[in-house]
Rosetta silent file (secondary structure, phi, psi, omega in degrees, C-alpha in Angstrom):
SEQUENCE: XXXXXXXXXXXXXXXXXXXXXXXXXXXXXXXXXXXXXXXXXXXXXXXXXXXXXXXXXXXXXXXXXXXXXXXXXXXXXXXXXXXXXXXXXXXXXXXXXXXXXXXXXXXXXXXXXXXXXXXXXXXXXXXXXXXXXXXXXXXXXXXXXXXXXXXXXXXXXXXXXXXXXXXXXXXXXXXXXXXXXXXXXXXXXXXXXXXXXXXXXXXXXXXXXXXXXXXXXXXXXXXXXXXXXXXXXXXXXXXXXXXXXXXXXXXXXXXXXXXXXXXXXXXXXXXXXXXXXXXXXXXXXXXXXXXXXXXXXXXXXXXXXXXXXXXXXXXXXXXXXXXXXX
SCORE:     score description
SCORE:     0.000 S_00000001
   1 L     0.000  148.360  178.333   56.311    2.476    6.832 S_00000001
   2 L   -71.044 -176.029 -174.452   58.580    0.054    8.265 S_00000001
   3 H   -73.718  -34.750 -166.490   61.965    0.997    8.967 S_00000001
   4 H   -79.682  -44.661 -173.926   63.493   -0.796    5.769 S_00000001
   5 H   -58.749  -49.718 -175.684   60.568    1.206    3.839 S_00000001
   6 H   -73.434  -27.772  167.023   61.728    4.512    5.392 S_00000001
   7 H   -54.197  -60.480 -168.715   65.471    3.754    4.357 S_00000001
   8 H   -60.919  -40.790 -168.937   64.374    3.101    0.746 S_00000001
   9 H   -66.455  -55.505 -171.515   62.244    6.406    0.842 S_00000001
  10 H   -60.431  -30.151  171.737   65.276    8.525    2.102 S_00000001
  11 H   -56.550  -45.658 -170.499   67.509    6.872   -0.516 S_00000001
  12 H   -75.251  -48.625  168.446   65.167    7.834   -3.242 S_00000001
  13 H   -35.064  -46.703  175.552   64.636   11.338   -1.895 S_00000001
  14 H   -61.966  -48.009 -171.990   68.444   11.775   -2.032 S_00000001
  15 H   -62.553  -50.127 -179.308   68.488   10.637   -5.526 S_00000001
  16 H   -67.755  -35.848  169.787   65.862   12.706   -6.722 S_00000001
  17 H   -59.486  -40.497 -179.362   67.403   15.952   -4.933 S_00000001
  18 H   -66.927  -32.517 -179.111   70.614   15.072   -6.591 S_00000001
  19 H   -77.420  -34.668 -173.431   68.890   14.677  -10.198 S_00000001
  20 H   -92.546  -15.738 -167.185   66.722   18.090   -9.595 S_00000001
  21 L    54.524   37.772 -179.148   69.324   20.072   -7.858 S_00000001
  22 L  -135.579  174.152  169.203   66.527   20.753   -5.064 S_00000001
  23 L   -84.471  117.721 -178.060   65.493   20.225   -1.726 S_00000001
  24 E   -98.080  123.253  176.937   62.964   16.976   -1.827 S_00000001
  25 E  -131.447  166.854 -179.467   60.206   16.874    0.865 S_00000001
  26 E    42.835   49.706 -171.649   57.036   14.905    1.405 S_00000001
  27 E   -82.964  140.787  177.039   58.031   11.920   -0.755 S_00000001
  28 E  -141.021  131.451 -174.062   54.899    9.486   -0.660 S_00000001
  29 E   -93.336  128.007  178.579   54.474    6.333   -2.356 S_00000001
  30 E   -98.050  -27.565  177.733   51.070    6.294   -4.084 S_00000001
  31 E  -156.263  158.562  166.249   50.779    2.967   -5.932 S_00000001
  32 E  -139.019   88.728  167.576   52.931    0.015   -6.730 S_00000001
  33 L   -72.934 -170.685 -172.293   51.921   -1.904   -9.857 S_00000001
  34 L   -82.033    0.389 -176.034   53.165   -4.825  -11.405 S_00000001
  35 L  -138.375   -9.827 -166.680   55.838   -2.992  -13.483 S_00000001
  36 E  -157.836  144.938 -169.588   56.014    0.368  -12.013 S_00000001
  37 E  -119.404  146.492  167.951   55.807    2.682   -8.913 S_00000001
  38 E  -120.813  146.108  179.317   54.347    6.023   -8.504 S_00000001
  39 E  -131.550  141.567  159.690   55.597    8.605   -5.999 S_00000001
  40 E  -107.854  150.122 -178.376   54.544   12.282   -4.936 S_00000001
  41 E  -168.588  171.318 -173.422   57.021   14.772   -3.594 S_00000001
  42 E  -125.669  138.187 -170.477   57.838   18.399   -3.685 S_00000001
  43 E  -125.335  104.372 -176.992   61.142   19.599   -5.117 S_00000001
  44 L    59.297   37.008  175.254   61.817   23.228   -3.602 S_00000001
  45 L    78.426   -6.776 -178.328   58.150   23.316   -2.898 S_00000001
  46 E   -82.307  124.344 -174.064   57.005   22.563   -6.447 S_00000001
  47 E   -77.599  114.869  179.120   54.584   19.631   -6.402 S_00000001
  48 E  -105.402  168.818  169.788   55.887   16.503   -8.771 S_00000001
  49 E  -128.872  139.367  170.666   54.984   13.027   -9.519 S_00000001
  50 E  -120.903  130.626  179.358   57.528   10.331  -10.142 S_00000001
  51 E  -119.510  126.063  165.955   56.714    7.178  -11.972 S_00000001
  52 E  -137.808  159.772 -176.362   59.563    4.598  -12.526 S_00000001
  53 E   -91.325  160.280  178.769   59.715    1.052  -13.880 S_00000001
  54 L   -89.300  -34.456 -157.862   61.534   -1.886  -12.255 S_00000001
  55 L  -129.513  141.177  177.427   62.572   -3.112  -15.431 S_00000001
  56 L   -71.713  152.140  165.799   64.417   -1.518  -18.668 S_00000001
  57 L   -71.880  136.705  177.439   62.260   -1.917  -21.888 S_00000001
  58 L   -74.373  163.014  169.361   63.762   -4.058  -24.454 S_00000001
  59 L   -64.903  114.876  169.535   64.486   -1.940  -27.816 S_00000001
  60 L    94.126    7.086 -177.678   61.289   -1.613  -29.769 S_00000001
  61 L   -74.704  -17.176 -174.171   59.322   -3.315  -26.800 S_00000001
  62 L  -173.813 -171.499  166.298   56.845   -0.415  -26.440 S_00000001
  63 L   -69.976  136.264  155.925   56.234    3.314  -26.713 S_00000001
  64 L   -63.943   77.288 -165.499   58.842    5.873  -25.716 S_00000001
  65 H   -57.788  -47.249 -172.740   56.522    7.310  -23.291 S_00000001
  66 H   -66.463  -32.547  176.237   58.206   10.405  -22.192 S_00000001
  67 H   -71.441  -27.984  177.866   59.098   11.632  -25.761 S_00000001
  68 H   -61.247  -47.245  177.404   55.582   10.830  -26.589 S_00000001
  69 H   -72.479  -26.867  176.748   54.034   12.805  -23.618 S_00000001
  70 H   -62.484  -49.700  163.007   56.254   15.752  -24.583 S_00000001
  71 H   -35.804  -62.459 -168.266   54.878   15.483  -28.060 S_00000001
  72 H   -69.843  -29.698  179.873   51.418   15.374  -26.951 S_00000001
  73 H   -68.873  -39.009  178.123   51.720   18.268  -24.522 S_00000001
  74 H   -76.819  -21.951  178.363   53.085   20.417  -27.411 S_00000001
  75 L  -102.626   23.238  169.973   50.094   19.325  -29.482 S_00000001
  76 L    94.805    2.943  168.805   47.409   20.306  -27.120 S_00000001
  77 L   -80.957  145.048 -173.704   46.560   17.099  -25.466 S_00000001
  78 L   -68.761   80.962 -174.427   45.854   17.236  -21.780 S_00000001
  79 L  -120.947  159.367  166.243   48.862   15.495  -20.492 S_00000001
  80 L   -61.794  139.688  165.569   51.477   16.150  -17.349 S_00000001
  81 L   -69.442  102.640 -175.692   54.351   18.404  -18.328 S_00000001
  82 E   -64.879  151.144  176.804   57.428   16.282  -18.166 S_00000001
  83 E  -114.782  -39.734 -173.883   60.435   17.885  -16.096 S_00000001
  84 E  -152.772  152.673 -167.896   62.845   15.026  -16.236 S_00000001
  85 E  -170.227  139.018  166.360   63.155   11.408  -17.763 S_00000001
  86 E  -144.765  131.492  179.934   65.396    8.433  -18.587 S_00000001
  87 L   -93.550   -7.418  171.607   64.968    5.391  -20.568 S_00000001
  88 L   -58.347  131.656 -177.929   68.367    4.135  -19.601 S_00000001
  89 L   -66.090  -19.736 -175.748   68.737    0.804  -17.779 S_00000001
  90 L   -97.601   -6.966 -175.921   71.555    2.184  -15.300 S_00000001
  91 L   -65.931  136.114 -179.192   70.170    5.356  -13.830 S_00000001
  92 L   -51.527  -34.789  179.807   70.227    5.274  -10.098 S_00000001
  93 L   -59.931  -46.621 -165.843   66.582    6.514   -9.895 S_00000001
  94 L   175.802  171.642 -176.645   65.286    3.547  -11.846 S_00000001
  95 L   -79.707  -28.352  178.429   65.556    1.438  -15.214 S_00000001
  96 L  -162.559  132.373  176.032   63.148    3.952  -16.754 S_00000001
  97 E  -145.028  168.407  160.567   61.422    6.865  -14.779 S_00000001
  98 E  -145.096  130.382  178.832   59.584   10.146  -15.466 S_00000001
  99 E  -111.165  118.217  179.852   59.171   13.187  -13.088 S_00000001
 100 E  -131.148  147.283  174.414   56.374   15.356  -14.088 S_00000001
 101 E   -45.506  142.005 -178.961   54.413   18.399  -12.759 S_00000001
 102 L   -77.763  139.100  163.526   51.660   17.234  -10.385 S_00000001
 103 L  -115.475  124.152 -166.742   48.003   17.530  -11.594 S_00000001
 104 L   -93.876  142.246 -174.092   45.369   17.423   -9.167 S_00000001
 105 L   177.059  172.744  169.216   42.347   14.927  -10.115 S_00000001
 106 E  -114.936  150.778  173.799   40.805   11.700   -9.160 S_00000001
 107 L  -122.749  -10.758  173.351   41.461    8.592  -11.046 S_00000001
 108 L   -81.155  120.757 -168.148   39.266    5.939   -9.198 S_00000001
 109 H   -52.364  -51.095 -173.247   36.324    5.251  -11.219 S_00000001
 110 H   -56.049  -26.217 -179.937   33.844    4.405   -8.543 S_00000001
 111 H   -79.650  -50.769  176.629   34.490    7.642   -6.943 S_00000001
 112 H   -62.610  -42.697 -177.748   33.967    9.703  -10.495 S_00000001
 113 H   -71.731  -21.782 -168.744   30.993    7.766  -11.183 S_00000001
 114 H  -118.867  -46.941 -175.661   29.347    8.148   -7.887 S_00000001
 115 L   -65.241  138.731  165.850   30.359   11.268   -5.933 S_00000001
 116 H   -36.507  -45.618 -172.829   28.434   14.717   -6.161 S_00000001
 117 H   -51.567  -24.545 -179.232   31.749   16.232   -6.622 S_00000001
 118 H  -108.319   22.073  172.996   32.087   14.948  -10.190 S_00000001
 119 L   -50.074  -47.193  160.328   28.589   15.737  -11.392 S_00000001
 120 L   -50.843  -52.196  177.187   29.632   18.311  -13.753 S_00000001
 121 H   -56.632  -38.460 -178.227   32.552   16.182  -14.996 S_00000001
 122 H   -79.009   -5.181  178.396   30.372   13.252  -15.721 S_00000001
 123 H   -90.468  -34.844 -177.054   27.831   15.593  -17.791 S_00000001
 124 H   -85.413  -17.121 -170.260   31.183   16.613  -19.768 S_00000001
 125 H   -48.730  -54.156 -164.186   33.040   13.175  -19.857 S_00000001
 126 H   -66.148  -38.385 -173.863   31.894   11.999  -23.241 S_00000001
 127 H   -63.202  -32.731  178.868   32.733   15.606  -24.828 S_00000001
 128 H   -71.630  -37.084 -179.861   36.082   15.713  -22.974 S_00000001
 129 H   -69.864  -54.933 -177.721   36.933   12.208  -24.109 S_00000001
 130 H   -58.684  -46.651  167.731   36.139   13.038  -27.680 S_00000001
 131 H   -44.951  -61.810 -172.828   38.171   16.426  -27.484 S_00000001
 132 H   -51.764  -69.524  176.024   41.186   14.365  -26.198 S_00000001
 133 H   -37.256  -46.954  178.225   40.812   11.708  -28.747 S_00000001
 134 H   -57.889  -50.726 -163.653   40.625   14.240  -31.685 S_00000001
 135 H   -71.964  -36.392 -175.471   43.771   15.968  -30.375 S_00000001
 136 H   -73.897  -37.285 -178.331   45.656   12.738  -29.956 S_00000001
 137 H   -78.528   -1.789  176.991   44.811   11.434  -33.377 S_00000001
 138 L  -101.310   16.169 -175.998   45.766   14.707  -34.930 S_00000001
 139 L   -82.760  138.365  176.170   49.450   14.523  -33.597 S_00000001
 140 L   -61.186  136.856 -170.134   51.841   14.418  -36.360 S_00000001
 141 L   -98.841   -0.350  173.040   53.522   10.856  -36.345 S_00000001
 142 H   -57.917  -54.721  178.872   56.691   11.757  -37.694 S_00000001
 143 H   -54.987  -24.491  178.008   58.355   13.062  -34.699 S_00000001
 144 H  -123.042    9.841 -175.385   57.654    9.916  -32.840 S_00000001
 145 H   -56.145  -42.333  176.824   57.293    7.374  -35.711 S_00000001
 146 L   -62.070  -30.195 -166.017   60.715    5.931  -34.446 S_00000001
 147 L   -93.353   -5.171 -170.329   59.811    5.815  -30.879 S_00000001
 148 L  -122.553  137.735  165.236   56.440    3.934  -31.431 S_00000001
 149 L   -65.190  156.063  167.193   55.494    0.387  -32.491 S_00000001
 150 E  -107.918  136.209 -177.678   53.257    0.048  -35.351 S_00000001
 151 L  -103.794  109.457  166.657   50.234   -2.308  -35.249 S_00000001
 152 L   -76.269  -51.911  165.789   49.353   -3.467  -38.888 S_00000001
 153 L  -124.478  102.841  164.556   46.862   -6.167  -37.943 S_00000001
 154 H   -41.556  -49.681  176.095   45.348   -6.086  -34.648 S_00000001
 155 H   -58.268  -42.906 -172.347   43.657   -9.286  -34.880 S_00000001
 156 H   -66.183  -27.657 -170.668   46.745  -11.243  -35.909 S_00000001
 157 H   -70.880  -45.523 -168.911   48.512   -9.400  -32.846 S_00000001
 158 H   -73.516  -36.868  177.424   45.891  -10.789  -30.330 S_00000001
 159 H   -61.476  -34.763  174.457   46.033  -14.137  -32.014 S_00000001
 160 H   -63.239  -34.387  169.660   49.508  -14.642  -31.487 S_00000001
 161 H   -63.665  -45.720 -172.966   49.277  -13.859  -27.859 S_00000001
 162 H   -61.193  -38.617  169.314   46.200  -16.248  -27.718 S_00000001
 163 H   -66.549  -42.815 -159.295   48.272  -19.140  -29.591 S_00000001
 164 H   -84.983  -36.769  160.618   51.062  -18.670  -27.462 S_00000001
 165 H   -51.290  -41.838  169.844   49.141  -18.905  -24.061 S_00000001
 166 L    68.037   43.384  177.766   47.615  -22.096  -25.427 S_00000001
 167 L  -117.319   85.248  177.927   44.329  -21.997  -23.352 S_00000001
 168 L   -64.711  148.316 -177.057   41.534  -22.416  -25.886 S_00000001
 169 L  -142.854  114.928  170.732   38.150  -20.553  -25.225 S_00000001
 170 H   -49.454  -44.443 -173.688   35.302  -21.125  -27.977 S_00000001
 171 H   -67.138  -25.376  172.598   33.886  -17.869  -27.389 S_00000001
 172 H   -84.906  -19.978  168.204   37.279  -16.137  -28.523 S_00000001
 173 H   -64.197  -32.476  177.530   37.687  -18.679  -31.356 S_00000001
 174 H   -71.040  -40.655  169.011   34.426  -17.433  -32.507 S_00000001
 175 H   -61.350  -44.450  170.462   35.357  -13.691  -31.965 S_00000001
 176 H   -48.577  -61.175 -168.910   38.493  -14.240  -34.036 S_00000001
 177 H   -56.855  -45.701 -169.398   36.539  -15.733  -36.849 S_00000001
 178 H   -74.629  -20.110  169.674   33.821  -13.005  -36.821 S_00000001
 179 H   -61.404  -65.243  168.296   36.549  -10.331  -36.589 S_00000001
 180 H   -45.338  -44.916 -175.603   38.179  -11.799  -39.666 S_00000001
 181 H   -82.994  -18.274 -155.740   34.838  -11.991  -41.746 S_00000001
 182 L  -125.419   22.809 -170.035   33.522   -8.518  -40.791 S_00000001
 183 L   -61.921  132.419  157.003   36.975   -6.252  -41.011 S_00000001
 184 L   -62.740  152.497  173.974   36.164   -2.660  -41.754 S_00000001
 185 L   -47.440  119.126 -167.682   37.874   -0.619  -44.253 S_00000001
 186 L   -76.743  162.092 -160.813   41.361    0.084  -42.677 S_00000001
 187 L  -122.532  155.778  177.545   42.116    3.837  -41.837 S_00000001
 188 L   -58.476  140.879  173.081   45.521    5.781  -42.442 S_00000001
 189 E   -72.607  140.369  176.740   47.734    5.098  -39.295 S_00000001
 190 E  -141.723  175.902  176.638   47.823    7.802  -36.766 S_00000001
 191 E   -59.163  120.426  171.707   48.956    8.113  -33.043 S_00000001
 192 E  -111.496  140.388  171.327   46.757    5.716  -30.998 S_00000001
 193 L   -62.461  -51.914 -172.556   46.729    5.968  -27.074 S_00000001
 194 L    89.843  -22.503 -175.102   46.184    2.347  -26.659 S_00000001
 195 L  -142.432   34.844 -159.894   44.706    2.341  -23.179 S_00000001
 196 L   -84.210  106.609 -169.882   42.187    5.345  -23.471 S_00000001
 197 L  -160.543  149.834  161.708   39.657    4.270  -20.733 S_00000001
 198 L   -53.671  146.379 -165.591   38.219    5.439  -17.554 S_00000001
 199 L    86.137   -4.732  175.173   40.822    4.717  -14.797 S_00000001
 200 L  -120.957   17.833 -175.672   43.523    6.143  -16.992 S_00000001
 201 E  -117.772  137.091  149.437   42.105    9.793  -16.652 S_00000001
 202 E   -88.991  118.717  172.334   42.762   12.389  -13.844 S_00000001
 203 E  -115.336  131.112  169.098   39.224   14.155  -13.453 S_00000001
 204 E   -95.489 -171.666  179.891   38.375   17.116  -11.438 S_00000001
 205 L   -65.468  -12.471  169.174   35.161   18.621  -10.756 S_00000001
 206 L  -114.299   23.336  172.519   35.034   20.252  -14.235 S_00000001
 207 E   128.495 -156.278 -176.450   36.232   17.542  -15.989 S_00000001
 208 E   -77.481  131.028 -178.180   39.340   15.553  -17.354 S_00000001
 209 E   -95.728  -41.013 -177.115   42.631   17.214  -15.972 S_00000001
 210 E  -159.663  157.739 -174.999   45.051   14.782  -17.658 S_00000001
 211 E  -112.509  117.027 -174.538   45.205   11.753  -19.936 S_00000001
 212 L  -116.079  170.715  167.791   47.715    9.148  -18.256 S_00000001
 213 L    82.684   68.688 -175.373   49.220    5.625  -19.000 S_00000001
 214 L  -103.417    8.949 -175.812   50.696    6.072  -22.448 S_00000001
 215 L   -51.885  -28.869 -176.848   52.831    2.812  -22.430 S_00000001
 216 L  -103.068   23.046  178.237   50.763    1.128  -24.880 S_00000001
 217 L   -76.300  155.804 -168.089   50.589    3.806  -27.420 S_00000001
 218 E  -157.573  171.309  161.215   51.213    2.882  -31.059 S_00000001
 219 E   -93.934  131.630 -168.186   50.827    3.696  -34.699 S_00000001
 220 E  -175.150 -169.092  166.024   47.452    2.211  -35.790 S_00000001
 221 E   -60.893  121.775  177.151   43.956    2.654  -36.446 S_00000001
 222 L   -69.350  -35.545 -178.232   42.449    5.392  -34.567 S_00000001
 223 H   -56.203  -16.666  168.601   38.973    3.906  -34.138 S_00000001
 224 H   -54.670  -43.843  172.709   40.801    1.423  -31.826 S_00000001
 225 H   -47.554  -52.296 -173.087   40.823    4.240  -29.042 S_00000001
 226 H   -68.619  -46.457  175.414   37.141    4.584  -29.419 S_00000001
 227 H   -49.944  -46.251  174.608   36.395    0.736  -29.357 S_00000001
 228 H   -55.786  -57.172  179.865   38.457    0.420  -26.079 S_00000001
 229 H   -41.786  -36.554 -174.708   36.673    3.209  -24.419 S_00000001
 230 H   -96.037   -1.882 -178.883   33.048    1.671  -24.889 S_00000001
 231 L   -61.500  155.673 -179.471   34.076   -1.733  -23.994 S_00000001
 232 H   -60.384  -47.808  179.616   32.114   -3.176  -20.978 S_00000001
 233 H   -47.553  -21.508 -171.812   35.143   -3.667  -18.802 S_00000001
 234 H  -103.284    2.246  176.205   35.767   -0.150  -18.470 S_00000001
 235 L   -80.028   -8.258 -176.665   32.200    0.903  -17.321 S_00000001
 236 L    31.162   59.444  168.370   32.921   -0.020  -13.769 S_00000001
 237 L    55.917   18.418  162.929   29.056   -0.971  -13.377 S_00000001
 238 L   -72.231  149.655 -179.847   28.238    2.814  -14.395 S_00000001
 239 L   -62.983  -45.036 -168.130   24.948    2.728  -16.547 S_00000001
 240 L   -72.772  164.865 -175.821   26.442    4.554  -19.671 S_00000001
 241 L   -88.970  -11.675 -172.460   28.272    2.638  -22.484 S_00000001
 242 L  -108.369   85.183 -176.925   31.258    5.344  -22.508 S_00000001
 243 L    71.038   15.715 -174.297   33.225    4.668  -19.300 S_00000001
 244 L    90.869    1.685 -171.447   29.986    4.230  -17.351 S_00000001
 245 L  -143.300  143.145  172.449   28.716    7.670  -18.583 S_00000001
 246 L    71.289 -176.176  177.606   27.113    8.482  -21.978 S_00000001
 247 L  -113.434  165.102  159.101   26.085    6.463  -25.194 S_00000001
 248 H   -56.124  -37.820 -172.479   27.995    5.162  -28.295 S_00000001
 249 H   -68.545  -48.561 -177.500   25.824    7.276  -30.415 S_00000001
 250 H   -69.855  -29.816  161.605   26.960   10.571  -28.217 S_00000001
 251 H   -52.961  -51.084 -173.878   30.383    9.732  -28.388 S_00000001
 252 H   -64.894  -46.855  175.172   30.504    9.251  -32.152 S_00000001
 253 H   -59.312  -54.547 -173.346   28.606   12.841  -32.421 S_00000001
 254 H   -65.746  -37.320 -174.428   31.020   14.614  -30.079 S_00000001
 255 H   -65.016  -43.133  174.157   34.047   13.254  -31.762 S_00000001
 256 H   -66.224  -38.717 -177.211   32.895   14.658  -35.270 S_00000001
 257 H   -81.609  -11.909  171.647   32.041   17.981  -33.581 S_00000001
 258 L   -76.540    0.451  170.606   35.403   18.104  -31.873 S_00000001
 259 L   104.013   19.735  167.228   36.957   17.924  -35.521 S_00000001
 260 L   -82.762 -172.119  179.390   37.101   14.178  -36.017 S_00000001
 261 L   -97.913  155.632  173.300   36.085   11.977  -38.938 S_00000001
 262 L   -60.603  138.434  166.139   32.756   10.207  -39.238 S_00000001
 263 L  -122.178  121.552  174.849   32.604    6.594  -37.814 S_00000001
 264 L   -75.360  158.502 -176.347   30.020    4.375  -38.582 S_00000001
 265 H   -65.449  -30.206  175.686   28.351    2.441  -35.802 S_00000001
 266 H   -65.232  -26.831  169.884   29.089   -0.987  -37.280 S_00000001
 267 H   -63.541  -51.515  177.929   32.850    0.062  -37.382 S_00000001
 268 H   -57.275  -43.750  174.910   32.758    0.981  -33.659 S_00000001
 269 H   -71.250  -10.465  173.981   31.194   -2.289  -32.874 S_00000001
 270 H   -81.569  -42.615 -170.123   33.838   -4.136  -34.641 S_00000001
 271 H   -72.985  -21.688 -176.683   36.433   -2.394  -32.780 S_00000001
 272 H   -78.915  -32.344  161.864   34.313   -2.906  -29.281 S_00000001
 273 H   -50.040  -54.632  173.944   34.617   -6.642  -30.161 S_00000001
 274 H   -63.247  -24.667 -175.156   38.083   -6.529  -30.525 S_00000001
 275 H   -75.666  -37.280  179.790   38.702   -4.477  -27.494 S_00000001
 276 H   -74.022  -28.921  172.401   36.796   -7.209  -25.280 S_00000001
 277 H   -72.647  -46.908 -179.001   38.828   -9.992  -27.045 S_00000001
 278 H   -55.277  -41.475 -164.202   41.994   -8.060  -26.402 S_00000001
 279 H   -78.874  -30.807  174.949   41.255   -7.617  -22.819 S_00000001
 280 H   -59.562  -48.017  179.298   40.162  -11.419  -22.523 S_00000001
 281 H   -59.011  -47.248 -176.333   43.664  -12.420  -24.124 S_00000001
 282 H   -58.925  -45.617 -163.009   45.507   -9.985  -21.697 S_00000001
 283 H   -79.400  -31.284  169.126   43.789  -11.563  -18.565 S_00000001
 284 H   -45.894  -61.594  179.956   44.681  -15.038  -20.122 S_00000001
 285 H   -39.560  -61.853 -167.906   48.263  -13.979  -20.509 S_00000001
 286 H   -68.831  -28.204  177.836   48.575  -12.539  -16.974 S_00000001
 287 H   -63.322  -43.498 -170.494   46.761  -15.583  -15.458 S_00000001
 288 H   -75.701  -35.429  175.859   48.991  -17.973  -17.240 S_00000001
 289 H   -65.422  -25.415 -178.637   52.383  -15.984  -16.264 S_00000001
 290 H   -83.400  -43.121 -174.057   51.172  -16.256  -12.663 S_00000001
 291 H   -86.384  -14.590 -177.978   50.399  -19.767  -12.682 S_00000001
 292 L   -82.644  -17.525  177.859   53.634  -20.644  -14.711 S_00000001
 293 L    69.328   19.097  165.314   55.489  -18.764  -11.748 S_00000001
 294 L   -60.650  -46.163 -177.441   57.062  -16.536  -14.615 S_00000001
 295 L  -136.723  120.069  176.175   55.637  -13.514  -12.612 S_00000001
 296 L   -97.809  106.296  178.925   54.243  -14.001   -9.024 S_00000001
 297 L  -143.644  125.771  177.715   51.705  -11.280   -8.686 S_00000001
 298 H   -64.711  -42.866  167.896   48.516  -11.195   -6.573 S_00000001
 299 H   -48.707  -56.921 -172.132   47.280   -8.286   -9.048 S_00000001
 300 H   -64.633  -48.009 -169.342   47.999  -10.484  -12.103 S_00000001
 301 H   -72.407  -22.158  172.118   46.292  -13.653  -10.696 S_00000001
 302 H   -67.575  -41.836  171.062   43.295  -11.547   -9.870 S_00000001
 303 H   -68.646  -37.450  176.305   43.090  -10.411  -13.331 S_00000001
 304 H   -62.075  -20.773  176.248   43.719  -13.684  -14.766 S_00000001
 305 L   -77.815   -9.423 -179.009   40.513  -14.918  -12.931 S_00000001
 306 L   -92.318   21.240  175.790   38.382  -12.406  -15.095 S_00000001
 307 H   -60.515  -43.367  174.621   38.612  -14.443  -18.244 S_00000001
 308 H   -47.956  -49.286  178.337   35.042  -15.607  -17.697 S_00000001
 309 H   -65.288  -39.194 -177.000   33.872  -12.053  -17.650 S_00000001
 310 H   -74.290  -26.950  168.940   35.447  -11.114  -20.722 S_00000001
 311 H   -52.649  -55.265 -176.688   33.861  -14.098  -22.592 S_00000001
 312 H   -64.336  -26.036 -177.415   30.577  -12.658  -21.519 S_00000001
 313 H   -79.551  -25.763  173.720   31.299   -9.397  -22.384 S_00000001
 314 H   -64.840  -38.357  164.966   32.363  -10.492  -25.805 S_00000001
 315 H   -58.760  -41.715  177.848   28.976  -12.406  -26.349 S_00000001
 316 H   -52.627  -36.490 -175.874   27.105   -9.506  -25.292 S_00000001
 317 H   -90.295  -30.460 -171.582   28.243   -7.453  -28.191 S_00000001
 318 H   -77.213  -43.018 -172.545   28.396  -10.495  -30.805 S_00000001
 319 H   -58.044  -39.721  175.297   24.970  -12.108  -30.458 S_00000001
 320 H   -57.749  -44.469  179.164   23.073   -9.220  -32.056 S_00000001
 321 H   -64.580  -24.658  177.529   25.511   -9.257  -35.004 S_00000001
 322 H   -67.188  -46.493 -164.705   25.416  -12.998  -35.157 S_00000001
 323 H   -67.741  -36.810  179.863   21.353  -12.930  -34.947 S_00000001
 324 H   -69.503  -19.005  165.334   21.599  -10.276  -37.873 S_00000001
 325 H  -100.612    1.104 -173.835   23.297  -12.675  -40.159 S_00000001
 326 L   -74.408    0.000    0.000   21.540  -16.058  -39.111 S_00000001
């Protein structure tokens, strides 16, 4: 690190020590995303993780992630245990932050899908995902209802962003029409993770050790999580349909075996189309924000270039469906 980086790290270590009343050592920056940083450190020898956002969220803008993580931990979901958090915009550590007990595991998809170390974890991946999803969807909504947004119409939510960007794509227009014409019967709202996919798990040799990144959690139709999990964007070139491992049929059977409800393949397909469309709209939005100069980010610019990939993903799922009604 540069001298300036060292100074900032020393300042952060002092702030963490004051917050926790402990001696801080081994402070190491793990990542710096578009909106938040992740740091590893030890407090009086206990391994911890800090995540802090650069910006305070507007009221009602998204999930109260620390409150939800505490609720999920108490409900049996495999999540990190929160030690300290703040959602206030004037805290010296950051606009929003969480400090959690460190959990060992790998999150890089290409390693999980390739390395021999994770062979057993790959065998258990579909069942692990199903178990975690059932636990998430079984969480009582009342304790977090005021802290989570509610998505009443997920198609309308994506259409609003798509229209705002103002960059028409005929494939997406077709997907919107198909989704409107083929809506499944809505299910009662439950807690939905919102970004349940390969890359947002920690995985050890024996399987999933933590479900991460809950900032998109909301109340909505729980099948959304399964549709997002099987979307092609999150297979990372693995051969399986579920995060590069396993099949849709295995996921649906494992979800029922773990205590979940029956889901028809056609219902999962509808949510998979929406998932691919949603990712496409997100790539459009990020690319547009970068081009407009609203947010200058190499990461967002790179994601914005993937719009064409998402159009291809949408058509891969839609074509068999369109042929069946032609």
